Short mmCIF file of N, CA, C and O in Angstrom, two decimals:
data_model
loop_
_atom_site.label_atom_id
_atom_site.label_comp_id
_atom_site.label_asym_id
_atom_site.label_seq_id
_atom_site.Cartn_x
_atom_site.Cartn_y
_atom_site.Cartn_z
N GLN A 1 146.20 5.28 204.98
CA GLN A 1 144.96 5.22 205.74
C GLN A 1 143.96 6.20 205.15
O GLN A 1 144.25 7.38 204.97
N VAL A 2 142.78 5.69 204.88
CA VAL A 2 141.74 6.54 204.31
C VAL A 2 141.22 7.49 205.38
O VAL A 2 140.95 7.09 206.51
N GLN A 3 141.09 8.75 205.00
CA GLN A 3 140.50 9.75 205.89
C GLN A 3 139.37 10.45 205.15
O GLN A 3 139.47 10.72 203.95
N LEU A 4 138.31 10.72 205.88
CA LEU A 4 137.14 11.37 205.32
C LEU A 4 136.81 12.59 206.18
O LEU A 4 136.74 12.48 207.41
N VAL A 5 136.59 13.72 205.53
CA VAL A 5 136.28 14.95 206.26
C VAL A 5 135.04 15.58 205.65
O VAL A 5 135.05 15.97 204.48
N GLU A 6 133.98 15.64 206.45
CA GLU A 6 132.73 16.24 205.99
C GLU A 6 132.71 17.73 206.32
O GLU A 6 133.34 18.19 207.27
N SER A 7 131.94 18.45 205.53
CA SER A 7 131.71 19.87 205.78
C SER A 7 130.40 20.27 205.12
O SER A 7 129.84 19.50 204.32
N GLY A 8 129.91 21.45 205.46
CA GLY A 8 128.73 21.98 204.80
C GLY A 8 127.46 21.96 205.62
O GLY A 8 126.42 22.45 205.17
N GLY A 9 127.53 21.40 206.80
CA GLY A 9 126.33 21.37 207.63
C GLY A 9 125.98 22.76 208.15
O GLY A 9 126.75 23.71 208.00
N GLY A 10 124.81 22.86 208.77
CA GLY A 10 124.40 24.14 209.32
C GLY A 10 122.97 24.13 209.77
O GLY A 10 122.31 23.08 209.80
N LEU A 11 122.48 25.32 210.10
CA LEU A 11 121.09 25.51 210.53
C LEU A 11 120.32 26.16 209.40
O LEU A 11 120.71 27.24 208.93
N VAL A 12 119.27 25.51 208.96
CA VAL A 12 118.44 26.04 207.89
C VAL A 12 116.97 25.90 208.27
O VAL A 12 116.63 25.24 209.24
N GLN A 13 116.12 26.51 207.45
CA GLN A 13 114.68 26.40 207.67
C GLN A 13 114.11 25.31 206.76
O GLN A 13 114.70 24.95 205.74
N ALA A 14 112.97 24.81 207.15
CA ALA A 14 112.29 23.81 206.34
C ALA A 14 112.08 24.35 204.92
O ALA A 14 111.69 25.50 204.74
N GLY A 15 112.37 23.51 203.94
CA GLY A 15 112.25 23.89 202.55
C GLY A 15 113.55 24.38 201.93
O GLY A 15 113.65 24.47 200.69
N ASP A 16 114.53 24.69 202.77
CA ASP A 16 115.82 25.15 202.26
C ASP A 16 116.65 23.98 201.73
O ASP A 16 116.27 22.81 201.85
N SER A 17 117.81 24.35 201.18
CA SER A 17 118.75 23.36 200.65
C SER A 17 120.11 23.52 201.31
O SER A 17 120.47 24.60 201.79
N LEU A 18 120.86 22.42 201.33
CA LEU A 18 122.23 22.40 201.79
C LEU A 18 123.00 21.43 200.92
O LEU A 18 122.42 20.44 200.43
N ARG A 19 124.30 21.68 200.75
CA ARG A 19 125.15 20.72 200.10
C ARG A 19 126.28 20.33 201.04
O ARG A 19 127.07 21.19 201.46
N LEU A 20 126.34 19.05 201.35
CA LEU A 20 127.41 18.52 202.17
C LEU A 20 128.54 18.04 201.28
O LEU A 20 128.30 17.51 200.19
N SER A 21 129.75 18.21 201.78
CA SER A 21 130.93 17.73 201.06
C SER A 21 131.66 16.69 201.91
O SER A 21 131.65 16.77 203.15
N CYS A 22 132.31 15.76 201.24
CA CYS A 22 133.14 14.76 201.92
C CYS A 22 134.44 14.67 201.14
O CYS A 22 134.46 14.20 200.00
N ALA A 23 135.51 15.16 201.75
CA ALA A 23 136.82 15.11 201.11
C ALA A 23 137.54 13.85 201.57
O ALA A 23 137.78 13.67 202.77
N ALA A 24 137.86 12.99 200.62
CA ALA A 24 138.54 11.73 200.92
C ALA A 24 140.03 11.86 200.63
O ALA A 24 140.42 12.48 199.64
N SER A 25 140.86 11.26 201.47
CA SER A 25 142.30 11.29 201.26
C SER A 25 142.91 9.98 201.75
O SER A 25 142.22 9.15 202.35
N GLY A 26 144.19 9.82 201.48
CA GLY A 26 144.89 8.62 201.92
C GLY A 26 145.14 7.62 200.81
O GLY A 26 145.84 6.64 201.01
N ARG A 27 144.58 7.86 199.65
CA ARG A 27 144.79 7.01 198.48
C ARG A 27 144.87 7.90 197.26
O ARG A 27 144.29 8.97 197.21
N SER A 28 145.60 7.41 196.26
CA SER A 28 145.72 8.19 195.02
C SER A 28 144.44 8.10 194.21
O SER A 28 144.13 9.00 193.43
N THR A 29 143.69 7.03 194.41
CA THR A 29 142.42 6.90 193.72
C THR A 29 141.46 6.09 194.58
O THR A 29 141.88 5.21 195.34
N PHE A 30 140.21 6.38 194.44
CA PHE A 30 139.17 5.64 195.16
C PHE A 30 138.31 4.86 194.18
O PHE A 30 137.17 4.51 194.48
N SER A 31 138.82 4.57 193.02
CA SER A 31 138.05 3.91 191.97
C SER A 31 137.59 2.52 192.37
O SER A 31 136.63 2.00 191.81
N SER A 32 138.24 1.90 193.33
CA SER A 32 137.85 0.57 193.79
C SER A 32 137.07 0.62 195.10
O SER A 32 136.95 -0.39 195.79
N TYR A 33 136.55 1.78 195.41
CA TYR A 33 135.81 1.98 196.66
C TYR A 33 134.36 2.36 196.37
O TYR A 33 134.02 2.85 195.28
N ALA A 34 133.53 2.14 197.37
CA ALA A 34 132.17 2.66 197.40
C ALA A 34 132.11 3.71 198.50
O ALA A 34 132.83 3.62 199.50
N MET A 35 131.26 4.69 198.28
CA MET A 35 131.09 5.80 199.22
C MET A 35 129.63 5.87 199.66
O MET A 35 128.73 5.46 198.91
N ALA A 36 129.42 6.38 200.83
CA ALA A 36 128.05 6.45 201.34
C ALA A 36 127.88 7.63 202.27
O ALA A 36 128.85 8.17 202.80
N TRP A 37 126.63 8.00 202.45
CA TRP A 37 126.24 8.97 203.48
C TRP A 37 125.27 8.27 204.43
O TRP A 37 124.36 7.55 203.99
N PHE A 38 125.50 8.50 205.71
CA PHE A 38 124.62 8.04 206.76
C PHE A 38 124.25 9.25 207.60
O PHE A 38 124.86 10.31 207.51
N ARG A 39 123.24 9.07 208.45
CA ARG A 39 122.90 10.12 209.39
C ARG A 39 122.42 9.52 210.70
O ARG A 39 121.95 8.38 210.73
N GLN A 40 122.58 10.31 211.75
CA GLN A 40 122.13 9.86 213.06
C GLN A 40 121.51 11.02 213.80
O GLN A 40 122.17 12.03 214.07
N ALA A 41 120.23 10.87 214.11
CA ALA A 41 119.52 11.87 214.89
C ALA A 41 119.66 11.54 216.36
O ALA A 41 119.93 10.40 216.74
N VAL A 42 119.44 12.53 217.19
CA VAL A 42 119.55 12.34 218.64
C VAL A 42 118.56 11.28 219.09
O VAL A 42 117.38 11.33 218.75
N GLY A 43 119.06 10.30 219.82
CA GLY A 43 118.21 9.25 220.34
C GLY A 43 117.83 8.17 219.35
O GLY A 43 117.04 7.28 219.69
N LYS A 44 118.40 8.23 218.15
CA LYS A 44 118.09 7.23 217.13
C LYS A 44 119.36 6.56 216.65
O LYS A 44 120.46 7.06 216.83
N GLU A 45 119.18 5.41 216.01
CA GLU A 45 120.32 4.70 215.46
C GLU A 45 120.76 5.37 214.15
O GLU A 45 119.98 6.03 213.48
N ARG A 46 122.03 5.13 213.82
CA ARG A 46 122.54 5.63 212.56
C ARG A 46 121.79 4.97 211.41
O ARG A 46 121.56 3.75 211.44
N GLU A 47 121.40 5.75 210.41
CA GLU A 47 120.66 5.19 209.29
C GLU A 47 121.31 5.55 207.96
O GLU A 47 121.94 6.60 207.81
N PHE A 48 121.12 4.66 207.02
CA PHE A 48 121.64 4.83 205.67
C PHE A 48 120.89 5.94 204.96
O PHE A 48 119.67 6.08 205.08
N VAL A 49 121.63 6.76 204.19
CA VAL A 49 121.03 7.82 203.39
C VAL A 49 121.20 7.54 201.89
O VAL A 49 120.23 7.55 201.14
N ALA A 50 122.45 7.32 201.47
CA ALA A 50 122.72 7.11 200.04
C ALA A 50 124.09 6.47 199.87
O ALA A 50 124.97 6.63 200.73
N SER A 51 124.27 5.78 198.75
CA SER A 51 125.58 5.20 198.45
C SER A 51 125.72 4.98 196.95
O SER A 51 124.74 4.89 196.21
N ARG A 52 126.98 4.87 196.55
CA ARG A 52 127.30 4.53 195.16
C ARG A 52 128.75 4.15 195.10
O ARG A 52 129.54 4.50 195.97
N ARG A 53 129.10 3.43 194.04
CA ARG A 53 130.51 3.15 193.79
C ARG A 53 131.18 4.39 193.25
O ARG A 53 130.56 5.17 192.51
N TRP A 54 132.45 4.58 193.64
CA TRP A 54 133.17 5.73 193.15
C TRP A 54 133.21 5.73 191.63
O TRP A 54 133.11 6.78 191.01
N SER A 55 133.35 4.56 191.03
CA SER A 55 133.49 4.46 189.58
C SER A 55 132.19 4.65 188.83
O SER A 55 132.19 4.72 187.59
N GLY A 56 131.10 4.72 189.53
CA GLY A 56 129.83 4.96 188.85
C GLY A 56 128.84 3.86 189.09
O GLY A 56 129.01 3.04 189.97
N GLY A 57 127.79 3.84 188.29
CA GLY A 57 126.76 2.85 188.46
C GLY A 57 125.57 3.41 189.22
O GLY A 57 125.38 4.61 189.31
N THR A 58 124.80 2.51 189.77
CA THR A 58 123.57 2.88 190.44
C THR A 58 123.85 3.60 191.75
O THR A 58 124.74 3.20 192.51
N THR A 59 123.08 4.64 192.00
CA THR A 59 123.10 5.31 193.30
C THR A 59 121.87 4.85 194.07
O THR A 59 120.76 4.84 193.54
N TYR A 60 122.10 4.44 195.30
CA TYR A 60 121.01 3.95 196.14
C TYR A 60 120.64 5.01 197.17
O TYR A 60 121.52 5.66 197.73
N TYR A 61 119.35 5.19 197.38
CA TYR A 61 118.86 6.18 198.33
C TYR A 61 117.88 5.53 199.30
O TYR A 61 117.12 4.63 198.93
N ALA A 62 117.88 6.05 200.52
CA ALA A 62 116.83 5.69 201.45
C ALA A 62 115.51 6.27 200.94
O ALA A 62 115.48 7.35 200.33
N ASP A 63 114.43 5.56 201.18
CA ASP A 63 113.11 6.02 200.71
C ASP A 63 112.79 7.42 201.25
O ASP A 63 112.15 8.22 200.57
N SER A 64 113.26 7.72 202.44
CA SER A 64 112.92 8.98 203.09
C SER A 64 113.56 10.19 202.40
O SER A 64 113.12 11.32 202.62
N VAL A 65 114.60 9.95 201.58
CA VAL A 65 115.28 11.08 200.94
C VAL A 65 115.18 11.04 199.41
O VAL A 65 115.61 11.98 198.74
N LYS A 66 114.63 9.95 198.90
CA LYS A 66 114.56 9.79 197.45
C LYS A 66 113.79 10.94 196.82
O LYS A 66 112.71 11.33 197.30
N GLY A 67 114.36 11.52 195.77
CA GLY A 67 113.72 12.64 195.10
C GLY A 67 114.09 13.99 195.67
O GLY A 67 113.82 15.03 195.06
N ARG A 68 114.71 14.00 196.86
CA ARG A 68 115.10 15.26 197.48
C ARG A 68 116.62 15.40 197.59
O ARG A 68 117.15 16.50 197.51
N PHE A 69 117.29 14.28 197.80
CA PHE A 69 118.76 14.29 197.97
C PHE A 69 119.42 13.72 196.73
O PHE A 69 118.89 12.80 196.10
N THR A 70 120.59 14.25 196.41
CA THR A 70 121.36 13.75 195.28
C THR A 70 122.82 13.56 195.69
O THR A 70 123.45 14.49 196.20
N PHE A 71 123.31 12.35 195.42
CA PHE A 71 124.70 11.99 195.73
C PHE A 71 125.51 12.17 194.47
O PHE A 71 125.15 11.62 193.43
N SER A 72 126.59 12.93 194.53
CA SER A 72 127.42 13.14 193.34
C SER A 72 128.89 13.17 193.72
O SER A 72 129.25 13.22 194.90
N ARG A 73 129.71 13.12 192.72
CA ARG A 73 131.15 13.25 192.94
C ARG A 73 131.70 14.27 191.96
O ARG A 73 131.11 14.51 190.90
N GLU A 74 132.81 14.89 192.33
CA GLU A 74 133.44 15.86 191.46
C GLU A 74 134.59 15.16 190.76
O GLU A 74 135.55 14.73 191.40
N PHE A 75 134.49 15.04 189.46
CA PHE A 75 135.52 14.36 188.68
C PHE A 75 136.84 15.11 188.77
O PHE A 75 136.88 16.33 188.76
N GLY A 76 137.89 14.35 188.88
CA GLY A 76 139.22 14.94 189.00
C GLY A 76 139.61 15.27 190.42
O GLY A 76 140.72 15.75 190.67
N THR A 77 138.70 15.01 191.35
CA THR A 77 138.99 15.22 192.76
C THR A 77 138.60 13.97 193.53
O THR A 77 138.07 13.01 192.97
N THR A 78 138.86 14.00 194.81
CA THR A 78 138.43 12.90 195.68
C THR A 78 137.37 13.42 196.65
O THR A 78 137.43 13.17 197.85
N THR A 79 136.42 14.16 196.11
CA THR A 79 135.34 14.74 196.90
C THR A 79 133.99 14.25 196.40
O THR A 79 133.77 14.20 195.19
N VAL A 80 133.14 13.88 197.34
CA VAL A 80 131.76 13.54 197.01
C VAL A 80 130.85 14.51 197.72
O VAL A 80 131.24 15.16 198.69
N TYR A 81 129.63 14.61 197.23
CA TYR A 81 128.69 15.59 197.74
C TYR A 81 127.34 14.93 198.02
O TYR A 81 126.99 13.92 197.43
N LEU A 82 126.59 15.57 198.90
CA LEU A 82 125.20 15.21 199.11
C LEU A 82 124.41 16.51 199.02
O LEU A 82 124.48 17.35 199.93
N GLN A 83 123.72 16.68 197.89
CA GLN A 83 122.85 17.85 197.71
C GLN A 83 121.51 17.53 198.34
O GLN A 83 120.86 16.55 197.96
N MET A 84 121.10 18.35 199.29
CA MET A 84 119.87 18.10 200.03
C MET A 84 118.91 19.25 199.76
O MET A 84 119.18 20.40 200.12
N ASN A 85 117.80 18.94 199.11
CA ASN A 85 116.77 19.93 198.80
C ASN A 85 115.50 19.64 199.59
O ASN A 85 115.30 18.54 200.08
N SER A 86 114.65 20.64 199.66
CA SER A 86 113.36 20.49 200.35
C SER A 86 113.54 19.88 201.73
O SER A 86 112.85 18.92 202.10
N LEU A 87 114.47 20.43 202.48
CA LEU A 87 114.78 19.87 203.79
C LEU A 87 113.60 19.97 204.74
O LEU A 87 112.81 20.93 204.69
N MET A 88 113.48 18.96 205.58
CA MET A 88 112.38 18.88 206.55
C MET A 88 112.99 18.75 207.95
O MET A 88 114.13 18.28 208.09
N PRO A 89 112.25 19.12 208.97
CA PRO A 89 112.78 18.99 210.34
C PRO A 89 113.26 17.58 210.66
O PRO A 89 114.24 17.41 211.40
N GLU A 90 112.62 16.58 210.08
CA GLU A 90 113.04 15.20 210.35
C GLU A 90 114.35 14.84 209.69
O GLU A 90 114.87 13.75 209.91
N ASP A 91 114.90 15.74 208.88
CA ASP A 91 116.24 15.51 208.31
C ASP A 91 117.33 15.96 209.29
O ASP A 91 118.52 15.76 209.02
N THR A 92 116.94 16.55 210.40
CA THR A 92 117.91 17.00 211.39
C THR A 92 118.69 15.81 211.93
O THR A 92 118.11 14.84 212.42
N ALA A 93 120.01 15.88 211.82
CA ALA A 93 120.87 14.78 212.25
C ALA A 93 122.33 15.17 212.05
O ALA A 93 122.63 16.19 211.41
N VAL A 94 123.21 14.35 212.58
CA VAL A 94 124.63 14.43 212.20
C VAL A 94 124.80 13.54 210.98
O VAL A 94 124.40 12.37 211.00
N TYR A 95 125.38 14.10 209.94
CA TYR A 95 125.57 13.37 208.69
C TYR A 95 127.03 12.92 208.59
O TYR A 95 127.95 13.72 208.80
N TYR A 96 127.19 11.65 208.24
CA TYR A 96 128.51 11.03 208.16
C TYR A 96 128.78 10.53 206.75
O TYR A 96 127.89 9.98 206.10
N CYS A 97 130.00 10.69 206.33
CA CYS A 97 130.49 10.09 205.10
C CYS A 97 131.20 8.79 205.45
O CYS A 97 131.87 8.71 206.49
N ALA A 98 131.05 7.79 204.61
CA ALA A 98 131.68 6.50 204.86
C ALA A 98 132.24 5.93 203.56
O ALA A 98 131.78 6.28 202.47
N ALA A 99 133.22 5.04 203.70
CA ALA A 99 133.83 4.41 202.53
C ALA A 99 134.18 2.96 202.83
O ALA A 99 134.42 2.60 203.99
N ARG A 100 134.19 2.15 201.79
CA ARG A 100 134.62 0.76 201.92
C ARG A 100 135.12 0.27 200.57
O ARG A 100 134.66 0.76 199.51
N PRO A 101 136.02 -0.69 200.57
CA PRO A 101 136.42 -1.30 199.30
C PRO A 101 135.23 -1.97 198.64
O PRO A 101 134.36 -2.52 199.34
N ASN A 102 135.17 -1.94 197.32
CA ASN A 102 134.10 -2.63 196.59
C ASN A 102 134.05 -4.10 197.01
O ASN A 102 135.09 -4.76 197.09
N GLY A 103 132.87 -4.56 197.28
CA GLY A 103 132.71 -5.94 197.70
C GLY A 103 132.81 -6.14 199.20
O GLY A 103 132.52 -7.23 199.69
N GLY A 104 133.24 -5.12 199.90
CA GLY A 104 133.32 -5.24 201.34
C GLY A 104 131.95 -5.22 201.98
O GLY A 104 131.00 -4.66 201.42
N SER A 105 131.84 -5.83 203.13
CA SER A 105 130.54 -5.89 203.79
C SER A 105 130.35 -4.79 204.81
O SER A 105 129.21 -4.43 205.14
N ASP A 106 131.42 -4.26 205.32
CA ASP A 106 131.33 -3.22 206.35
C ASP A 106 131.88 -1.91 205.81
O ASP A 106 132.82 -1.89 205.02
N TRP A 107 131.28 -0.83 206.28
CA TRP A 107 131.81 0.49 205.97
C TRP A 107 133.00 0.72 206.91
O TRP A 107 132.81 0.94 208.10
N ALA A 108 134.19 0.62 206.33
CA ALA A 108 135.40 0.56 207.15
C ALA A 108 135.89 1.93 207.60
O ALA A 108 136.60 2.02 208.61
N TYR A 109 135.55 2.95 206.83
CA TYR A 109 136.09 4.28 207.12
C TYR A 109 134.95 5.27 207.29
O TYR A 109 133.98 5.26 206.52
N TRP A 110 135.10 6.13 208.29
CA TRP A 110 134.05 7.09 208.62
C TRP A 110 134.66 8.47 208.87
O TRP A 110 135.78 8.58 209.40
N GLY A 111 133.91 9.50 208.51
CA GLY A 111 134.29 10.85 208.85
C GLY A 111 133.79 11.19 210.25
O GLY A 111 133.16 10.37 210.92
N GLN A 112 134.06 12.42 210.64
CA GLN A 112 133.69 12.85 212.00
C GLN A 112 132.26 13.34 212.08
O GLN A 112 131.73 13.51 213.19
N GLY A 113 131.64 13.58 210.94
CA GLY A 113 130.26 14.02 210.91
C GLY A 113 130.10 15.53 210.84
O GLY A 113 130.98 16.29 211.26
N THR A 114 128.98 15.95 210.30
CA THR A 114 128.63 17.37 210.24
C THR A 114 127.16 17.52 210.60
O THR A 114 126.32 16.76 210.13
N GLN A 115 126.87 18.50 211.44
CA GLN A 115 125.51 18.66 211.97
C GLN A 115 124.64 19.41 210.98
O GLN A 115 125.03 20.48 210.46
N VAL A 116 123.47 18.86 210.74
CA VAL A 116 122.44 19.53 209.94
C VAL A 116 121.22 19.70 210.83
O VAL A 116 120.71 18.71 211.37
N THR A 117 120.77 20.93 210.97
CA THR A 117 119.59 21.22 211.78
C THR A 117 118.59 21.97 210.92
O THR A 117 118.92 23.00 210.33
N VAL A 118 117.38 21.43 210.84
CA VAL A 118 116.32 22.02 210.04
C VAL A 118 115.22 22.48 210.97
O VAL A 118 114.60 21.66 211.66
N SER A 119 114.95 23.77 210.99
CA SER A 119 113.91 24.31 211.85
C SER A 119 112.60 24.40 211.09
O SER A 119 112.59 24.59 209.87
N SER A 120 111.52 24.28 211.82
CA SER A 120 110.19 24.31 211.18
C SER A 120 109.64 25.72 211.10
O SER A 120 110.17 26.64 211.66
#
């Protein structure tokens, strides 16, 4: 069973940076999976932030984070990251890591989330 554990959230000021981590486990390799970050602010629906296949290729970003956030993975591990720069108050949300087999339509696996709060 795939398990995802996020970490790295916190309280920062506008303009600061944070790096979120997502440790994936339950498989010896995730090369046939895609990974994603989503976020959900209070009173709003969960929204897509970024995604990419574990094996590489194009990384997709929401327009609201393009140029500020970077999705990466650490080779030799089963950890992915979301580097968030130039944070704004509207980035305040619970951030979730998600995974699905390549070609799947639904994000089948989710982490518990990590809170990011950006003060103005």
